[in-house]
mmCIF file of C-alpha atoms and ligand atoms in Angstrom:
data_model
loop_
_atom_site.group_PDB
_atom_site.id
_atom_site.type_symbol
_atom_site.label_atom_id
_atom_site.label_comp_id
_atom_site.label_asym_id
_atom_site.label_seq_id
_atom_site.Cartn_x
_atom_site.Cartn_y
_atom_site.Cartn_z
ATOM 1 C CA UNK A 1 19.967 -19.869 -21.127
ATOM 2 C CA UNK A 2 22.122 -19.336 -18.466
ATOM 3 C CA UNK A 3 22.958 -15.863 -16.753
ATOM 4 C CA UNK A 4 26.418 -14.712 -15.717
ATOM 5 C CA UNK A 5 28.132 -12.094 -14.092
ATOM 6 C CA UNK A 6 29.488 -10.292 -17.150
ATOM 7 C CA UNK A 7 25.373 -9.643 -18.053
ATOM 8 C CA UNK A 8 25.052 -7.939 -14.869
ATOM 9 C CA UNK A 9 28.347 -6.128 -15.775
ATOM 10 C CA UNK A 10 26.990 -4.829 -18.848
ATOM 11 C CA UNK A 11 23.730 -3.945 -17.295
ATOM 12 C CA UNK A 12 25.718 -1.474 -15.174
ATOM 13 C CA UNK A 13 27.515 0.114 -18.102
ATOM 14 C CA UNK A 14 23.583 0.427 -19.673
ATOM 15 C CA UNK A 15 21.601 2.099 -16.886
ATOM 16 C CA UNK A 16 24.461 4.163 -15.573
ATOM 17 C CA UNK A 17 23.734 7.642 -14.735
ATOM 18 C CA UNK A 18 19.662 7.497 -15.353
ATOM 19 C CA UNK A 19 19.317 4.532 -12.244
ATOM 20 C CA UNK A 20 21.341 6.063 -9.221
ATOM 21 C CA UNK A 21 24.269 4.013 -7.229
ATOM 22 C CA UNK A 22 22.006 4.288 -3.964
ATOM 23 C CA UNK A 23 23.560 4.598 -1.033
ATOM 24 C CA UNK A 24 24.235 2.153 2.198
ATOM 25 C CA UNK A 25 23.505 3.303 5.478
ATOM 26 C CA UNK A 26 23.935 1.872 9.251
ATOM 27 C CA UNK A 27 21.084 1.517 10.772
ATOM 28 C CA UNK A 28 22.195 2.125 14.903
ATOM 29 C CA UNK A 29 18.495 0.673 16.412
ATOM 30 C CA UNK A 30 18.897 -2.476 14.227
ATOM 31 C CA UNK A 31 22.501 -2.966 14.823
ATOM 32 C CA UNK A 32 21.441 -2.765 18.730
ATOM 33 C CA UNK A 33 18.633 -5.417 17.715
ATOM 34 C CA UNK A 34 20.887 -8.375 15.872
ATOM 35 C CA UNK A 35 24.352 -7.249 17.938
ATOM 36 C CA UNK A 36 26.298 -6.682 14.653
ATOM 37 C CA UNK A 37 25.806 -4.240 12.305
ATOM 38 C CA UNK A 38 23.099 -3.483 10.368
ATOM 39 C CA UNK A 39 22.916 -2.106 7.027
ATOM 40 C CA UNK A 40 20.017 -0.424 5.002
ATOM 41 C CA UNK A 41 20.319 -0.130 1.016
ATOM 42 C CA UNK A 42 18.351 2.888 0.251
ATOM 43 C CA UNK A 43 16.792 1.568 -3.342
ATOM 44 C CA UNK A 44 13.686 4.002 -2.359
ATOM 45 C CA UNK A 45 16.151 7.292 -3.388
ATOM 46 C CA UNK A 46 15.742 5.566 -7.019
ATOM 47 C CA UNK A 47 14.082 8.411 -9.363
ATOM 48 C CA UNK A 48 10.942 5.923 -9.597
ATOM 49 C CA UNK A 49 10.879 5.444 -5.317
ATOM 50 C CA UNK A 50 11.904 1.726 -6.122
ATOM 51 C CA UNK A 51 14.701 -0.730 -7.418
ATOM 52 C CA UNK A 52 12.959 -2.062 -10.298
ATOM 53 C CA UNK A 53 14.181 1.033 -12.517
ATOM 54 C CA UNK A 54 17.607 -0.754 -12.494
ATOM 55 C CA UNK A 55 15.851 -3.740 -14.651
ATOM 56 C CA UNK A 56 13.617 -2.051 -16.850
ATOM 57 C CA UNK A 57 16.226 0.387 -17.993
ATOM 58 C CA UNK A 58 17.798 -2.523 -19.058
ATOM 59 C CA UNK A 59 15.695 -4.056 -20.872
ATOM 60 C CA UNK A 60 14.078 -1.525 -22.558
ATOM 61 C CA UNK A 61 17.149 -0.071 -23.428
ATOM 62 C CA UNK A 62 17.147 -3.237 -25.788
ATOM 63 C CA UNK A 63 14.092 -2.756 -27.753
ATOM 64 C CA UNK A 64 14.956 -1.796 -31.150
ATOM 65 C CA UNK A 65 13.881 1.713 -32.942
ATOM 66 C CA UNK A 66 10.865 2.007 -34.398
ATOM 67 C CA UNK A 67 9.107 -0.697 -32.066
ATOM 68 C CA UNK A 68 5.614 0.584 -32.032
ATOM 69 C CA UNK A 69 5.824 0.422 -27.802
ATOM 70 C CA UNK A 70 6.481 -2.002 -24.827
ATOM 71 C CA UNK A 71 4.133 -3.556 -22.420
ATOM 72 C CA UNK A 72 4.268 -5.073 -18.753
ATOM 73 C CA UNK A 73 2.277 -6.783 -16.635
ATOM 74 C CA UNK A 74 3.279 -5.172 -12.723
ATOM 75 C CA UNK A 75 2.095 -4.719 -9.039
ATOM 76 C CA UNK A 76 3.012 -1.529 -9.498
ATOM 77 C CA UNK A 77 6.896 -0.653 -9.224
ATOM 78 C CA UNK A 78 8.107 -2.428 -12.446
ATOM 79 C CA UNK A 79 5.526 -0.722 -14.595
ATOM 80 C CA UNK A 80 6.806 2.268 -12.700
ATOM 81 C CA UNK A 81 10.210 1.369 -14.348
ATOM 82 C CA UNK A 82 8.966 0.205 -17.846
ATOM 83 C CA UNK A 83 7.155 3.658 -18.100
ATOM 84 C CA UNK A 84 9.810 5.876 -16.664
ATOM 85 C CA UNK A 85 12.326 4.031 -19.372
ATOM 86 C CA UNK A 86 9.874 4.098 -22.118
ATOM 87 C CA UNK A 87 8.995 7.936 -21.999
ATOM 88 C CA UNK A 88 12.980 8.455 -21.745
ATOM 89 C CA UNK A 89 13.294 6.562 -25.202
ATOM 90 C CA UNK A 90 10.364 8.036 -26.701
ATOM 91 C CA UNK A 91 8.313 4.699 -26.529
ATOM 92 C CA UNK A 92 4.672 4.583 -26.062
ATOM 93 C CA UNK A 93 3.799 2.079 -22.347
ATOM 94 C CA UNK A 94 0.747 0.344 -21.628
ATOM 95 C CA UNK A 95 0.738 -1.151 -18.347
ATOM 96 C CA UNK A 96 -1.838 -4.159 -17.275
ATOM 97 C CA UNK A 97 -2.238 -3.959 -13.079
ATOM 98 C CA UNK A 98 -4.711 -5.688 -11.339
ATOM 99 C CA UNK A 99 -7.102 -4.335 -9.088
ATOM 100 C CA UNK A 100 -5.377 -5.264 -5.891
ATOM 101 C CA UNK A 101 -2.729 -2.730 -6.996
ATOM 102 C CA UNK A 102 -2.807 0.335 -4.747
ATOM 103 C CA UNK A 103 -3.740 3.694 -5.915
ATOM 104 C CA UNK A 104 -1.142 5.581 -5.289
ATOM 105 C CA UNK A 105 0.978 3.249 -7.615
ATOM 106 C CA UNK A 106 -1.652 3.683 -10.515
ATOM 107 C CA UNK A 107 -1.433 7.340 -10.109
ATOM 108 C CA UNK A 108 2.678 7.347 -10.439
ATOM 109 C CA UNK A 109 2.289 5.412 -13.099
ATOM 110 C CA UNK A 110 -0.147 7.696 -15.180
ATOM 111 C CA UNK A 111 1.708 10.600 -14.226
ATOM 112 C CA UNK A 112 5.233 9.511 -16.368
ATOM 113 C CA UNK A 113 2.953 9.536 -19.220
ATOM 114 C CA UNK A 114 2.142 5.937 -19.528
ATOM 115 C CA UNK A 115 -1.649 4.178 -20.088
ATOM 116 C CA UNK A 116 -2.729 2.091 -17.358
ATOM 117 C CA UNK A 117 -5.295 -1.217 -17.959
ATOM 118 C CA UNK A 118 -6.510 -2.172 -14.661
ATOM 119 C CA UNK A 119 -7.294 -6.376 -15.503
ATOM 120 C CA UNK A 120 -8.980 -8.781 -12.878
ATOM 121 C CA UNK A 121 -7.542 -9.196 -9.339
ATOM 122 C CA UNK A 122 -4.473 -11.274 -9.436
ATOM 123 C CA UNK A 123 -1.247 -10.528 -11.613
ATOM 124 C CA UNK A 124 -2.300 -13.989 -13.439
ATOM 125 C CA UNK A 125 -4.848 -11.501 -15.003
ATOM 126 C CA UNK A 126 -2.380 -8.997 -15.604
ATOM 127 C CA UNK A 127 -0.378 -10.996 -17.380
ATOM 128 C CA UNK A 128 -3.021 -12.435 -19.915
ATOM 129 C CA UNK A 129 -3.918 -8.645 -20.979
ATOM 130 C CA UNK A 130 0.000 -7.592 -21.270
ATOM 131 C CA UNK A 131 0.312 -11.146 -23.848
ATOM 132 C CA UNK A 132 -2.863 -10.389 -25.950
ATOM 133 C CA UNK A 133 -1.457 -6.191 -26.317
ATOM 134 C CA UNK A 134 1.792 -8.083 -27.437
ATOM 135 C CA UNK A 135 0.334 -10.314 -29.958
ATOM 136 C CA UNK A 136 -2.555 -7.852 -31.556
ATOM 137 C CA UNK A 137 -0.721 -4.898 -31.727
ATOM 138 C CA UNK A 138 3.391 -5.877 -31.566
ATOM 139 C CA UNK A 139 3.947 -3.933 -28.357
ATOM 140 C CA UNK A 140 6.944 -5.795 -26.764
ATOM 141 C CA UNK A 141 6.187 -7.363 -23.470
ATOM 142 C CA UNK A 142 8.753 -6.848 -20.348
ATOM 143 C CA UNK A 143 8.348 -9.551 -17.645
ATOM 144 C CA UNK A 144 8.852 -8.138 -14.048
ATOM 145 C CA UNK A 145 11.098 -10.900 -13.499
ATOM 146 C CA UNK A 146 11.225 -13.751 -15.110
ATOM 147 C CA UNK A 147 13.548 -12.053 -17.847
ATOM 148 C CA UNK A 148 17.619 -11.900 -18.699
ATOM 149 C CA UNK A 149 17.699 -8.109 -19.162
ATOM 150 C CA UNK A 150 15.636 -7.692 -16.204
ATOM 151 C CA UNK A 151 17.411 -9.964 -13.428
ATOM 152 C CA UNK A 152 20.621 -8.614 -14.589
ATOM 153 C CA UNK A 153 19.827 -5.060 -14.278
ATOM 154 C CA UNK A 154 18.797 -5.988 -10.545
ATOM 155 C CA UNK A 155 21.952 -8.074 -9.759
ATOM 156 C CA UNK A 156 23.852 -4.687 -10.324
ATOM 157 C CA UNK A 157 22.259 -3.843 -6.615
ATOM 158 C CA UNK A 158 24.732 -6.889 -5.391
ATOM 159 C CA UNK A 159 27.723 -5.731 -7.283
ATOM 160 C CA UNK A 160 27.514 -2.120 -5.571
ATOM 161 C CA UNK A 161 26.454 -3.705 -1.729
ATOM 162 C CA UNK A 162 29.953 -6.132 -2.221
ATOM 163 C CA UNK A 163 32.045 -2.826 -3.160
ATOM 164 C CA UNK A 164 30.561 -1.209 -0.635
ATOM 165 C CA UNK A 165 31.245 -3.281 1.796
ATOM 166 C CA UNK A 166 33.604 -6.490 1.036
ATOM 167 C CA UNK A 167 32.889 -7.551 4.955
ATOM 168 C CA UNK A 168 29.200 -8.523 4.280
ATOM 169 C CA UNK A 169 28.184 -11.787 5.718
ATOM 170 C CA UNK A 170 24.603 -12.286 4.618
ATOM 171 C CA UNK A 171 22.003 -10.283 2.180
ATOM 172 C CA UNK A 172 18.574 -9.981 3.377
ATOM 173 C CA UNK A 173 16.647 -9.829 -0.131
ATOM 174 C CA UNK A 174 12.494 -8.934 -0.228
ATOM 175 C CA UNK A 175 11.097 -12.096 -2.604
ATOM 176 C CA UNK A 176 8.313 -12.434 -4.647
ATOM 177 C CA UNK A 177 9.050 -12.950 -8.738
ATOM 178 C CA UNK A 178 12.703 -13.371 -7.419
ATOM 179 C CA UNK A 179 14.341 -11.590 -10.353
ATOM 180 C CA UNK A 180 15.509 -9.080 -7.378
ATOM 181 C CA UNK A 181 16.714 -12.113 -5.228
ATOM 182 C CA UNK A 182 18.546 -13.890 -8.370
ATOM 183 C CA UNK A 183 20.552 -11.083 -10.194
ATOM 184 C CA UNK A 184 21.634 -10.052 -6.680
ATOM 185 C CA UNK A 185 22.673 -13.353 -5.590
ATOM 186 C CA UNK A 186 24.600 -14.147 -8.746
ATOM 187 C CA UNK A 187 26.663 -10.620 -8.455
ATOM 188 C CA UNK A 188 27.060 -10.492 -5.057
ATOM 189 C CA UNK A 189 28.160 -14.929 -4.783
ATOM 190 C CA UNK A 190 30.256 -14.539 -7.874
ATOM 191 C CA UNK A 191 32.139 -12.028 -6.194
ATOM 192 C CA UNK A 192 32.216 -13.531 -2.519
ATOM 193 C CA UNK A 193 31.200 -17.253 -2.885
ATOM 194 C CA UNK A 194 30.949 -17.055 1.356
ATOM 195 C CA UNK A 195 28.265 -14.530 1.454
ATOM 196 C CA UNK A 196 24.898 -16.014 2.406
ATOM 197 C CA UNK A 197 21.453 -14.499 0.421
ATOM 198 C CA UNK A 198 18.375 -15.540 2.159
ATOM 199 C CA UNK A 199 15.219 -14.729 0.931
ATOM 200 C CA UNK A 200 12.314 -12.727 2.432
ATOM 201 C CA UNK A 201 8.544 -12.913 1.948
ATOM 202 C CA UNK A 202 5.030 -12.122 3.498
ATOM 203 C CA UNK A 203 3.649 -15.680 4.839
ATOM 204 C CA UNK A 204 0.334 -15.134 2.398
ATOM 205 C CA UNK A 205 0.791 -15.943 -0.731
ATOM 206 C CA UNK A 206 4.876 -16.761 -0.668
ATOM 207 C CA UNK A 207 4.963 -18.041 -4.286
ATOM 208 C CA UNK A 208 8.859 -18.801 -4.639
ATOM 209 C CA UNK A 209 8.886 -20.195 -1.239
ATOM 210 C CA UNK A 210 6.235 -22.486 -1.837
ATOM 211 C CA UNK A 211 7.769 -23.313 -5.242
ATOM 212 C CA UNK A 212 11.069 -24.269 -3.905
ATOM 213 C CA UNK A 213 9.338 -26.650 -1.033
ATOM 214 C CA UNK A 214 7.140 -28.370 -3.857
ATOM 215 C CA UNK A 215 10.393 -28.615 -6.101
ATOM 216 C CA UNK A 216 8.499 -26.922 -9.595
ATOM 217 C CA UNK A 217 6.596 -23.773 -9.758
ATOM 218 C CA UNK A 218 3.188 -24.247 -8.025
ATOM 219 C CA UNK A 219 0.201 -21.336 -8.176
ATOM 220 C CA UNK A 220 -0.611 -18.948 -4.796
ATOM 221 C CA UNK A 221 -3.467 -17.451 -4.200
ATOM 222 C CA UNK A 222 -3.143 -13.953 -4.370
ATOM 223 C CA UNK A 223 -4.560 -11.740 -0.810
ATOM 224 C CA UNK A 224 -4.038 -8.217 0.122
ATOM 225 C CA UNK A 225 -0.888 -7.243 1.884
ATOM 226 C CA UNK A 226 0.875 -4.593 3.326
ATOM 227 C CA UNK A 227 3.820 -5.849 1.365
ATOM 228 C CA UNK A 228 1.283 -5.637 -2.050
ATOM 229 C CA UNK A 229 4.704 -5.186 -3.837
ATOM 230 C CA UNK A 230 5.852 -8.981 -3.260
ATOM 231 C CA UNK A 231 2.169 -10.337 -4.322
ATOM 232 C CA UNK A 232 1.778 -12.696 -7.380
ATOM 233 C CA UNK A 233 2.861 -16.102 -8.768
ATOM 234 C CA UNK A 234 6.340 -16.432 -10.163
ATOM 235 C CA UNK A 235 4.636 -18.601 -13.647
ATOM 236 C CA UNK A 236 3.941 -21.814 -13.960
ATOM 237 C CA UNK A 237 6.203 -21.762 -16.996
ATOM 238 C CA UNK A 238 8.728 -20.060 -15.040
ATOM 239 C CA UNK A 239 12.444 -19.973 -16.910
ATOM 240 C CA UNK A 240 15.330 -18.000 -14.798
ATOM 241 C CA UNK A 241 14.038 -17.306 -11.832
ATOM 242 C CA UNK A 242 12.897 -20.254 -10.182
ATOM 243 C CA UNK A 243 15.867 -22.605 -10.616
ATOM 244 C CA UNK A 244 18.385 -19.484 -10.023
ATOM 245 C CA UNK A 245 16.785 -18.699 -6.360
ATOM 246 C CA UNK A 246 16.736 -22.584 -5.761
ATOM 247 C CA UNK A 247 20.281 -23.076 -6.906
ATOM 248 C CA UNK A 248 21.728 -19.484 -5.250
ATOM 249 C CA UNK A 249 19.524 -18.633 -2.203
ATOM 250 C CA UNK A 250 20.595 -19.819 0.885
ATOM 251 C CA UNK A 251 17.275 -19.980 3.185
ATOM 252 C CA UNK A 252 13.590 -18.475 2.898
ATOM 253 C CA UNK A 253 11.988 -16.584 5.758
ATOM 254 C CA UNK A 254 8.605 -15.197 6.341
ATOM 255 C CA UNK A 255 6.918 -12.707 7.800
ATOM 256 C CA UNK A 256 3.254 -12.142 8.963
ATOM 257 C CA UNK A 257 1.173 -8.621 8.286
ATOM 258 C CA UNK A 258 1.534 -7.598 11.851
ATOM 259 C CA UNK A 259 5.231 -7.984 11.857
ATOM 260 C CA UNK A 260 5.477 -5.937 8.585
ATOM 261 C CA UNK A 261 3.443 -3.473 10.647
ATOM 262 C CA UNK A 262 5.681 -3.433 13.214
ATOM 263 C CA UNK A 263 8.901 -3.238 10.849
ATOM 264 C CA UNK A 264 7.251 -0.028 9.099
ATOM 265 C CA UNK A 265 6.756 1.953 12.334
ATOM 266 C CA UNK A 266 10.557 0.939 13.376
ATOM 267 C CA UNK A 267 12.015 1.998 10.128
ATOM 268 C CA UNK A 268 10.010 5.059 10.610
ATOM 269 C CA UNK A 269 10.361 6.155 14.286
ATOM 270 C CA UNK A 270 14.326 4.770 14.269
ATOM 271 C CA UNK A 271 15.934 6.079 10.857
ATOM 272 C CA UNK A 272 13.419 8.244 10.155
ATOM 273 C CA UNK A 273 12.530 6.826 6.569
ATOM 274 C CA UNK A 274 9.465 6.263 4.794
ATOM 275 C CA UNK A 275 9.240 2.710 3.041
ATOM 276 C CA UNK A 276 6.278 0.201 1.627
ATOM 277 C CA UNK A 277 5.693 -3.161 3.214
ATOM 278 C CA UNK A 278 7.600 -4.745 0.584
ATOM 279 C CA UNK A 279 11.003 -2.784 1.735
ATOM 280 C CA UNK A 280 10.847 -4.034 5.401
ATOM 281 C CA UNK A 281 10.263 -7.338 5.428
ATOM 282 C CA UNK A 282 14.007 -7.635 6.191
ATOM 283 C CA UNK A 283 13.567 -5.375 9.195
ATOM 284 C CA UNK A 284 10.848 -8.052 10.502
ATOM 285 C CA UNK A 285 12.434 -11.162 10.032
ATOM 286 C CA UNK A 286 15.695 -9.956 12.066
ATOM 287 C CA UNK A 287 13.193 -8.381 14.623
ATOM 288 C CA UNK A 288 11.094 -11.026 15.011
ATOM 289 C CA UNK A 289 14.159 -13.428 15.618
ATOM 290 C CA UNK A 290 13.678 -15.768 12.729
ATOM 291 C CA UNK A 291 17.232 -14.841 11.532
ATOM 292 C CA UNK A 292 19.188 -16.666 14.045
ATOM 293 C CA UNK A 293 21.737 -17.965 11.708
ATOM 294 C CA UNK A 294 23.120 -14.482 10.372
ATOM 295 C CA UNK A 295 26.111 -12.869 12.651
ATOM 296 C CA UNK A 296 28.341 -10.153 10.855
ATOM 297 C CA UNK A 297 27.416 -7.149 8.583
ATOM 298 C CA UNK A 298 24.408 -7.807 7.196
ATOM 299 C CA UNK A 299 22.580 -5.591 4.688
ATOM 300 C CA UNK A 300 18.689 -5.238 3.520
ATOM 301 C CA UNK A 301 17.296 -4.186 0.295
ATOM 302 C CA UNK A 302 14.765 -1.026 1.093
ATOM 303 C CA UNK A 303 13.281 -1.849 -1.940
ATOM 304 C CA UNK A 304 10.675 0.701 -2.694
ATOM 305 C CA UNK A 305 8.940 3.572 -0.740
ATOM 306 C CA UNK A 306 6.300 3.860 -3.023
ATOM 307 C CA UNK A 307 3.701 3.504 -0.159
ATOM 308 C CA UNK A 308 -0.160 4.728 -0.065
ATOM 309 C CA UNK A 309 0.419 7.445 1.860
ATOM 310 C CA UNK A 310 -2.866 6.992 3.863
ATOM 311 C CA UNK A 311 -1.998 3.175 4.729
ATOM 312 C CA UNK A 312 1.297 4.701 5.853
ATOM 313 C CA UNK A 313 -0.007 7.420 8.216
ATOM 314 C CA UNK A 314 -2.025 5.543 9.445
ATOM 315 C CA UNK A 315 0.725 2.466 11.042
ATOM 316 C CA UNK A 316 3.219 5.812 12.029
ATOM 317 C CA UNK A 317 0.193 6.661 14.335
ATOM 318 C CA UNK A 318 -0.444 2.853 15.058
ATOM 319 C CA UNK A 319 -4.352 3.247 14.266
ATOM 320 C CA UNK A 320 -6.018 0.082 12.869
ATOM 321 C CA UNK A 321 -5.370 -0.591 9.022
ATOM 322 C CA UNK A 322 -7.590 -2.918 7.128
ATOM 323 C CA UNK A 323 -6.539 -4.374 3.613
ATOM 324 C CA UNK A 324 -9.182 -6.499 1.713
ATOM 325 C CA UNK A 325 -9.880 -9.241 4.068
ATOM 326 C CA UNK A 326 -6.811 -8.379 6.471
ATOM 327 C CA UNK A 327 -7.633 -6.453 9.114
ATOM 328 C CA UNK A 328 -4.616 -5.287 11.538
ATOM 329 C CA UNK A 329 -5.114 -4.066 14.813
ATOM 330 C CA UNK A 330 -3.532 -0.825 15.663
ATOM 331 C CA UNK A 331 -0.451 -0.254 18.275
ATOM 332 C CA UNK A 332 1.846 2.413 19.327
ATOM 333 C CA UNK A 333 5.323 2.450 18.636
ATOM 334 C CA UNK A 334 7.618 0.838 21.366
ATOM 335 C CA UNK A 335 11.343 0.569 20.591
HETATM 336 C C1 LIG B 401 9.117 -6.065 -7.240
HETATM 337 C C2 LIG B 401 9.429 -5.714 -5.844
HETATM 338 C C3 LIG B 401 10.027 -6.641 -4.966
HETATM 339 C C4 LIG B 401 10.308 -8.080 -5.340
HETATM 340 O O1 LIG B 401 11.074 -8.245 -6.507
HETATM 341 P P1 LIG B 401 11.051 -9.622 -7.316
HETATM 342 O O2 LIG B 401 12.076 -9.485 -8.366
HETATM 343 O O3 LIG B 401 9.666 -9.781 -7.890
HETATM 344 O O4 LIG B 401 11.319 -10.732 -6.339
HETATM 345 C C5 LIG B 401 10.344 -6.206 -3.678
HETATM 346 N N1 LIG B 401 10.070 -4.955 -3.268
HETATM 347 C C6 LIG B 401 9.502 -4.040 -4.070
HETATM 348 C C7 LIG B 401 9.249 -2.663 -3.543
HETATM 349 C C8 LIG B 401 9.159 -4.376 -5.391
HETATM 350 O O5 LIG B 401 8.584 -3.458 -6.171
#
């Protein structure tokens, strides 16, 4: 099974008009940072706070009537998605988190309507609960990623970044599953074959990074992370996504906790936006220098701002945060 642009084509004609076309901003501090300009995609004006409505409209838009529900195994956003789309269509959603998954994401997800099964504490347990709902009581299962439907509804983010702006150079794309980092690398290289699409992760737990190195899906271990949003494996029986960000992605970059810290508070203090650790890991590669290669427009993904609001106070103030066994020290903001 191979994907191609015309899926990603049709995926726009599906979710139009329920997913917004999210706008792209300049961001002046990180312009003066990299010395060309700087551009934020603001996925976090979504309906859901996040990108990953684009894919699960998608694909549940393809479950046929009288399907007794779907099912979804998430770290938070995509079951977000798969219950926002459900309740639209009148379907009943069960979604299987674990328990590293932050409150405020469990509460969202309650509130469209939709049960929640918190499972273990890695998405590996997730997953097994989201399977065994799908085989005892036919509830259809939608992978976060590793999925047609769902890579294809997140590619239409590249189409709508290249109309945008035909000048783009580079794509600086937040990776975990990488169904984000493949349907937006297919649109966006299909359209300009020049454009570069590097991939961005948290340096804990990087499971398409480390997949890519070994050359076949390996396993992670799963921490806390500001960036809780990119946690997971991407499946040892992975089908799309693997070989489509090995084949498409030009480079992998990533970042620690303390510079996802630091990208939070300049997102914050600079453009005045709120965004989780997941959206900014762009930000704190190009601030932290590790993005030497990239001159031109470049744009970032603000994936999600779907942030625990107490986590988030706390970095805008710069007070200490600690996250299971990470424990980051507190600083002021300094442009
Ligand atoms: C899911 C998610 C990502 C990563 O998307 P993948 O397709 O799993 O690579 C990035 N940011 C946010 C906010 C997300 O919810």
């Amino acid at each position: 099974m191979t994907l191609q642009l015309a899926d990603i084509l049709a995926a726009r004609r599906t979710i139009a008009g329920v997913a917004m076309r999210t706008p792209l901003v300049p961001s002046p501090h990180m312009s003066a940072v990299c010395g060309s300009e700087f551009l934020l995609k603001l996925e976090t004006t979504q309906p859901i706070g996040a990108f990953k409505l684009r894919g699960a409209l998608n694909a549940v838009s393809a479950v046929r009537e009288g399907a007794p529900g779907v099912t979804c195994c998430s770290t938070g956003n995509h079951g977000r998605g798969i219950a926002y789309a459900a309740r639209a269509k009148g379907l009943k959603a069960v979604i299987c988190m674990s328990a590293l998954v932050p409150q405020a994401k469990v509460d969202g997800i309650r509130a469209l309507g939709a049960e929640v099964r918190i499972v273990g504490r890695s998405q590996d347990d997730a997953h097994a609960e989201s399977v065994r709902l799908a085989q005892d009581e036919g509830l259809v299962e939608i992978p976060p990623f590793d999925d047609p439907l769902v890579i294809a509804g997140q590619g239409t983010i590249g189409l709508e970044l290249l109309e945008d702006r035909p000048d783009l150079e580079a794509i600086l794309v937040p990776l975990s599953g990488g169904g984000l980092a493949a349907g937006v690398a297919l649109a966006a290289k299909a359209v300009k074959p020049s454009l570069r699409v590097i991939g961005i992760s948290m340096d804990r737990g990087a499971a398409m990074f480390e997949s890519v190195r070994a050359d076949t899906p390996v396993e992670v271990t799963e921490t806390a992370s500001l960036a809780d949003s990119l946690g997971g494996g991407i499946g040892l029986e992975n089908q799309l996504t693997f070989s489509m960000c090995r084949a498409l992605l030009d480079d992998y970059v990533l970042v620690s906790e303390d510079e996802i810290y630091d990208a939070m508070q300049t997102l914050y203090y600079e453009d005045r936006m709120v965004a989780e650790g997941a959206s900014v890991v762009g930000i704190a590669a190009m601030k932290a220098g590790k993005l030497p290669m990239i001159g031109g427009p470049v744009a970032t993904i603000l994936t999600g701002r779907n942030v625990d609001m107490l986590t988030f106070t706390d970095i805008v103030a710069g007070r200490d945060v600690t996250l299971g066994d990470v424990e980051l020290k507190g600083r002021s903001y300094a442009a």
